C-alpha cells in the first residue's frame, strides 16, 4: 500500500558564530538588575518585557536571525513578495530550578530561541508532537511505548533540543513547547522571538 504524509512540522537549528555573547550576557544581566520583568511561562526564572528592536545591543543578533529566517521561505511556500520578520523578542535568565511551563505563541508564524549561555544540564527545550493526542488510546493499554518498537515522526511524543552558546532554534509557533528544569547552579540566558509575514518594500530585493 502506498502511504503518504498528510501533515508535517519542522524545526531549524544553526550556530551563530559572529555574535558577541559576552556583551549580550552583560546587557541582559544589567537589564535584569534594573527591571523585575514579567511572568509568562517562566516559573522561578526572570523574563524581560519585550525589548526594542532598535536596541543597539541586539542589532547584530537581529540581523543574523532574519538571515536565518530566509531558510524557511521555501518551507512555508511564501510568495516572493513576502518575507519573515521579527515582531517581538525578549530575554530570559533562568537560574537553578527554573522552568518554562507548556505554552505556544499565538499570533506568530515562527518562534525561536537564541542561547547566550547554556550550562550543562541547565534545561532542554522540549517540543511536543501535536499529533500525539491521536494515539491517546494507547494510554488505556499501558502506554504507547509498550507497542511501538521504534518511534517514528508520527508516533514520537516529543523532541528535545540540546544546543550550546550561540545556538539558535526556530519552529512553528503553534507547537506546544516548554523548558525542563535547570539542574545546574548556573544561569541559562536566552533571547526568544516571534515572527510574522511582511511584504517586501521597494527598496529590498525580492528573492
mmCIF file of C-alpha atoms in Angstrom:
data_model
loop_
_atom_site.group_PDB
_atom_site.id
_atom_site.type_symbol
_atom_site.label_atom_id
_atom_site.label_comp_id
_atom_site.label_asym_id
_atom_site.label_seq_id
_atom_site.Cartn_x
_atom_site.Cartn_y
_atom_site.Cartn_z
ATOM 1 C CA UNK A 1 0.000 0.000 0.000
ATOM 2 C CA UNK A 2 1.274 3.496 -0.827
ATOM 3 C CA UNK A 3 1.368 5.631 2.322
ATOM 4 C CA UNK A 4 1.556 9.430 2.093
ATOM 5 C CA UNK A 5 2.446 12.005 4.715
ATOM 6 C CA UNK A 6 -0.678 14.075 5.329
ATOM 7 C CA UNK A 7 0.638 16.824 7.576
ATOM 8 C CA UNK A 8 4.127 17.701 8.729
ATOM 9 C CA UNK A 9 6.048 20.043 11.028
ATOM 10 C CA UNK A 10 9.647 21.169 11.088
ATOM 11 C CA UNK A 11 12.412 22.723 13.155
ATOM 12 C CA UNK A 12 15.551 24.561 12.106
ATOM 13 C CA UNK A 13 18.762 24.890 14.106
ATOM 14 C CA UNK A 14 22.068 26.619 13.499
ATOM 15 C CA UNK A 15 25.092 28.063 15.276
ATOM 16 C CA UNK A 16 25.623 31.815 15.007
ATOM 17 C CA UNK A 17 29.372 32.286 15.323
ATOM 18 C CA UNK A 18 29.602 36.067 14.879
ATOM 19 C CA UNK A 19 27.534 37.143 17.905
ATOM 20 C CA UNK A 20 29.288 38.622 20.956
ATOM 21 C CA UNK A 21 27.654 36.536 23.688
ATOM 22 C CA UNK A 22 29.698 38.137 26.463
ATOM 23 C CA UNK A 23 28.285 41.537 25.503
ATOM 24 C CA UNK A 24 24.741 40.137 25.329
ATOM 25 C CA UNK A 25 25.113 38.472 28.720
ATOM 26 C CA UNK A 26 26.247 41.756 30.277
ATOM 27 C CA UNK A 27 23.344 43.612 28.654
ATOM 28 C CA UNK A 28 20.736 41.109 29.868
ATOM 29 C CA UNK A 29 22.017 40.766 33.426
ATOM 30 C CA UNK A 30 22.229 44.567 33.708
ATOM 31 C CA UNK A 31 18.638 44.801 32.490
ATOM 32 C CA UNK A 32 17.593 42.138 34.995
ATOM 33 C CA UNK A 33 19.138 44.133 37.858
ATOM 34 C CA UNK A 34 17.007 47.163 36.951
ATOM 35 C CA UNK A 35 13.691 45.575 35.963
ATOM 36 C CA UNK A 36 11.752 42.856 37.802
ATOM 37 C CA UNK A 37 10.425 41.675 34.432
ATOM 38 C CA UNK A 38 7.196 39.798 33.820
ATOM 39 C CA UNK A 39 5.704 36.378 34.414
ATOM 40 C CA UNK A 40 4.508 34.415 31.409
ATOM 41 C CA UNK A 41 5.506 30.764 31.041
ATOM 42 C CA UNK A 42 8.557 31.315 33.259
ATOM 43 C CA UNK A 43 8.456 29.797 36.729
ATOM 44 C CA UNK A 44 11.363 30.611 39.013
ATOM 45 C CA UNK A 45 13.209 32.448 36.254
ATOM 46 C CA UNK A 46 13.294 36.037 35.024
ATOM 47 C CA UNK A 47 11.786 37.215 31.744
ATOM 48 C CA UNK A 48 12.103 40.742 30.395
ATOM 49 C CA UNK A 49 9.340 42.747 28.830
ATOM 50 C CA UNK A 50 9.524 42.987 25.042
ATOM 51 C CA UNK A 51 12.787 44.640 24.031
ATOM 52 C CA UNK A 52 13.150 47.386 21.445
ATOM 53 C CA UNK A 53 14.009 46.059 18.002
ATOM 54 C CA UNK A 54 16.203 49.153 17.670
ATOM 55 C CA UNK A 55 18.301 48.340 20.749
ATOM 56 C CA UNK A 56 21.980 48.669 19.782
ATOM 57 C CA UNK A 57 22.987 45.667 21.895
ATOM 58 C CA UNK A 58 20.645 43.444 19.845
ATOM 59 C CA UNK A 59 21.403 44.833 16.383
ATOM 60 C CA UNK A 60 23.830 42.118 15.246
ATOM 61 C CA UNK A 61 21.662 39.305 16.620
ATOM 62 C CA UNK A 62 18.522 40.593 14.906
ATOM 63 C CA UNK A 63 20.371 40.792 11.585
ATOM 64 C CA UNK A 64 21.568 37.189 11.928
ATOM 65 C CA UNK A 65 18.149 35.891 12.988
ATOM 66 C CA UNK A 66 16.482 37.482 9.985
ATOM 67 C CA UNK A 67 19.120 35.942 7.717
ATOM 68 C CA UNK A 68 18.204 32.569 9.232
ATOM 69 C CA UNK A 69 14.512 33.193 8.589
ATOM 70 C CA UNK A 70 15.148 33.256 4.835
ATOM 71 C CA UNK A 71 15.679 29.486 5.008
ATOM 72 C CA UNK A 72 12.018 28.991 5.918
ATOM 73 C CA UNK A 73 10.568 30.898 2.962
ATOM 74 C CA UNK A 74 10.528 27.846 0.712
ATOM 75 C CA UNK A 75 9.392 25.528 3.532
ATOM 76 C CA UNK A 76 6.338 27.724 4.055
ATOM 77 C CA UNK A 77 5.803 28.307 0.343
ATOM 78 C CA UNK A 78 5.717 32.091 0.754
ATOM 79 C CA UNK A 79 5.049 34.259 -2.260
ATOM 80 C CA UNK A 80 8.163 36.080 -3.431
ATOM 81 C CA UNK A 81 6.905 39.495 -2.316
ATOM 82 C CA UNK A 82 6.743 38.403 1.346
ATOM 83 C CA UNK A 83 9.388 37.690 3.963
ATOM 84 C CA UNK A 84 9.501 36.637 7.597
ATOM 85 C CA UNK A 85 10.172 39.458 10.033
ATOM 86 C CA UNK A 86 10.730 39.559 13.808
ATOM 87 C CA UNK A 87 7.766 41.189 15.571
ATOM 88 C CA UNK A 88 8.981 40.950 19.174
ATOM 89 C CA UNK A 89 11.734 39.498 21.281
ATOM 90 C CA UNK A 90 12.571 39.218 24.960
ATOM 91 C CA UNK A 91 15.336 37.981 27.245
ATOM 92 C CA UNK A 92 15.289 35.102 29.717
ATOM 93 C CA UNK A 93 17.589 34.431 32.671
ATOM 94 C CA UNK A 94 16.824 31.114 34.338
ATOM 95 C CA UNK A 95 18.723 30.088 37.455
ATOM 96 C CA UNK A 96 18.767 26.815 39.386
ATOM 97 C CA UNK A 97 15.365 25.065 39.386
ATOM 98 C CA UNK A 98 13.746 27.461 36.919
ATOM 99 C CA UNK A 99 11.399 26.079 34.266
ATOM 100 C CA UNK A 100 9.122 27.304 31.490
ATOM 101 C CA UNK A 101 5.698 25.679 31.552
ATOM 102 C CA UNK A 102 3.975 24.302 28.404
ATOM 103 C CA UNK A 103 2.752 27.032 26.070
ATOM 104 C CA UNK A 104 2.531 28.120 22.446
ATOM 105 C CA UNK A 105 2.776 31.515 20.769
ATOM 106 C CA UNK A 106 -0.499 32.835 19.363
ATOM 107 C CA UNK A 107 -0.395 35.435 16.585
ATOM 108 C CA UNK A 108 3.022 34.389 15.290
ATOM 109 C CA UNK A 109 4.169 32.281 12.335
ATOM 110 C CA UNK A 110 7.515 31.019 13.622
ATOM 111 C CA UNK A 111 9.107 31.338 17.052
ATOM 112 C CA UNK A 112 12.642 30.757 18.171
ATOM 113 C CA UNK A 113 15.298 30.889 20.854
ATOM 114 C CA UNK A 114 18.902 32.078 20.762
ATOM 115 C CA UNK A 115 21.158 30.792 23.541
ATOM 116 C CA UNK A 116 23.546 33.324 25.048
ATOM 117 C CA UNK A 117 24.634 30.846 27.724
ATOM 118 C CA UNK A 118 23.672 27.188 28.059
ATOM 119 C CA UNK A 119 25.371 25.492 31.027
ATOM 120 C CA UNK A 120 25.399 21.693 31.220
ATOM 121 C CA UNK A 121 22.042 20.316 32.484
ATOM 122 C CA UNK A 122 20.524 23.801 32.569
ATOM 123 C CA UNK A 123 17.256 22.683 30.937
ATOM 124 C CA UNK A 124 16.473 21.434 27.451
ATOM 125 C CA UNK A 125 13.788 22.852 25.179
ATOM 126 C CA UNK A 126 11.099 20.215 24.652
ATOM 127 C CA UNK A 127 8.699 20.488 21.690
ATOM 128 C CA UNK A 128 5.580 18.354 21.755
ATOM 129 C CA UNK A 129 4.185 16.332 18.860
ATOM 130 C CA UNK A 130 0.753 17.872 18.076
ATOM 131 C CA UNK A 131 -0.409 14.504 16.720
ATOM 132 C CA UNK A 132 0.346 12.640 19.949
ATOM 133 C CA UNK A 133 -3.208 13.033 21.270
ATOM 134 C CA UNK A 134 -4.482 10.931 18.390
ATOM 135 C CA UNK A 135 -2.650 7.974 19.924
ATOM 136 C CA UNK A 136 -4.040 8.590 23.405
ATOM 137 C CA UNK A 137 -5.922 5.290 23.147
ATOM 138 C CA UNK A 138 -2.587 3.610 23.924
ATOM 139 C CA UNK A 139 -2.662 5.266 27.341
ATOM 140 C CA UNK A 140 -5.547 2.967 28.268
ATOM 141 C CA UNK A 141 -3.430 -0.020 27.299
ATOM 142 C CA UNK A 142 -0.364 0.786 29.380
ATOM 143 C CA UNK A 143 1.272 3.364 27.129
ATOM 144 C CA UNK A 144 2.354 3.586 23.510
ATOM 145 C CA UNK A 145 5.924 2.540 24.389
ATOM 146 C CA UNK A 146 4.607 -0.981 25.126
ATOM 147 C CA UNK A 147 3.537 -1.414 21.494
ATOM 148 C CA UNK A 148 5.981 0.544 19.368
ATOM 149 C CA UNK A 149 9.420 -0.943 18.744
ATOM 150 C CA UNK A 150 10.910 2.122 17.087
ATOM 151 C CA UNK A 151 9.288 5.588 17.422
ATOM 152 C CA UNK A 152 8.739 7.462 14.183
ATOM 153 C CA UNK A 153 7.970 11.147 13.486
ATOM 154 C CA UNK A 154 4.311 10.080 13.505
ATOM 155 C CA UNK A 155 4.314 8.458 16.949
ATOM 156 C CA UNK A 156 7.109 10.121 18.919
ATOM 157 C CA UNK A 157 5.766 12.136 21.842
ATOM 158 C CA UNK A 158 8.287 14.967 21.753
ATOM 159 C CA UNK A 159 11.744 16.093 20.693
ATOM 160 C CA UNK A 160 14.335 17.865 22.814
ATOM 161 C CA UNK A 161 16.796 20.468 21.626
ATOM 162 C CA UNK A 162 20.174 20.460 23.308
ATOM 163 C CA UNK A 163 22.411 23.146 21.891
ATOM 164 C CA UNK A 164 25.308 25.289 23.008
ATOM 165 C CA UNK A 165 26.017 29.005 23.447
ATOM 166 C CA UNK A 166 25.424 30.640 20.082
ATOM 167 C CA UNK A 167 22.830 28.075 19.008
ATOM 168 C CA UNK A 168 19.528 29.176 17.501
ATOM 169 C CA UNK A 169 16.420 27.039 17.083
ATOM 170 C CA UNK A 170 13.301 28.060 15.129
ATOM 171 C CA UNK A 171 9.967 26.205 14.920
ATOM 172 C CA UNK A 172 6.269 26.810 14.113
ATOM 173 C CA UNK A 173 4.638 28.974 16.776
ATOM 174 C CA UNK A 174 1.627 26.656 17.111
ATOM 175 C CA UNK A 175 3.735 23.821 18.523
ATOM 176 C CA UNK A 176 3.383 23.427 22.284
ATOM 177 C CA UNK A 177 6.768 23.613 23.997
ATOM 178 C CA UNK A 178 8.373 24.062 27.387
ATOM 179 C CA UNK A 179 11.764 24.077 29.110
ATOM 180 C CA UNK A 180 12.870 21.407 31.549
ATOM 181 C CA UNK A 181 14.215 22.418 34.989
ATOM 182 C CA UNK A 182 17.648 23.973 35.244
ATOM 183 C CA UNK A 183 19.569 21.328 37.202
ATOM 184 C CA UNK A 184 22.783 23.322 37.258
ATOM 185 C CA UNK A 185 23.874 26.113 39.606
ATOM 186 C CA UNK A 186 24.494 28.473 36.689
ATOM 187 C CA UNK A 187 22.132 30.803 34.868
ATOM 188 C CA UNK A 188 20.810 29.865 31.438
ATOM 189 C CA UNK A 189 20.441 33.056 29.382
ATOM 190 C CA UNK A 190 18.486 33.172 26.150
ATOM 191 C CA UNK A 191 16.608 35.501 23.839
ATOM 192 C CA UNK A 192 13.246 34.386 22.448
ATOM 193 C CA UNK A 193 11.403 35.863 19.481
ATOM 194 C CA UNK A 194 8.271 35.700 17.324
ATOM 195 C CA UNK A 195 7.817 36.409 13.628
ATOM 196 C CA UNK A 196 5.206 37.379 11.081
ATOM 197 C CA UNK A 197 4.965 37.648 7.298
ATOM 198 C CA UNK A 198 5.644 41.106 5.911
ATOM 199 C CA UNK A 199 5.562 42.485 2.369
ATOM 200 C CA UNK A 200 8.992 43.308 0.972
ATOM 201 C CA UNK A 201 9.343 47.022 0.258
ATOM 202 C CA UNK A 202 10.551 48.543 -2.997
ATOM 203 C CA UNK A 203 13.993 49.158 -1.513
ATOM 204 C CA UNK A 204 14.532 45.459 -0.741
ATOM 205 C CA UNK A 205 15.498 42.692 -3.113
ATOM 206 C CA UNK A 206 12.758 40.186 -3.840
ATOM 207 C CA UNK A 207 14.347 36.750 -3.989
#
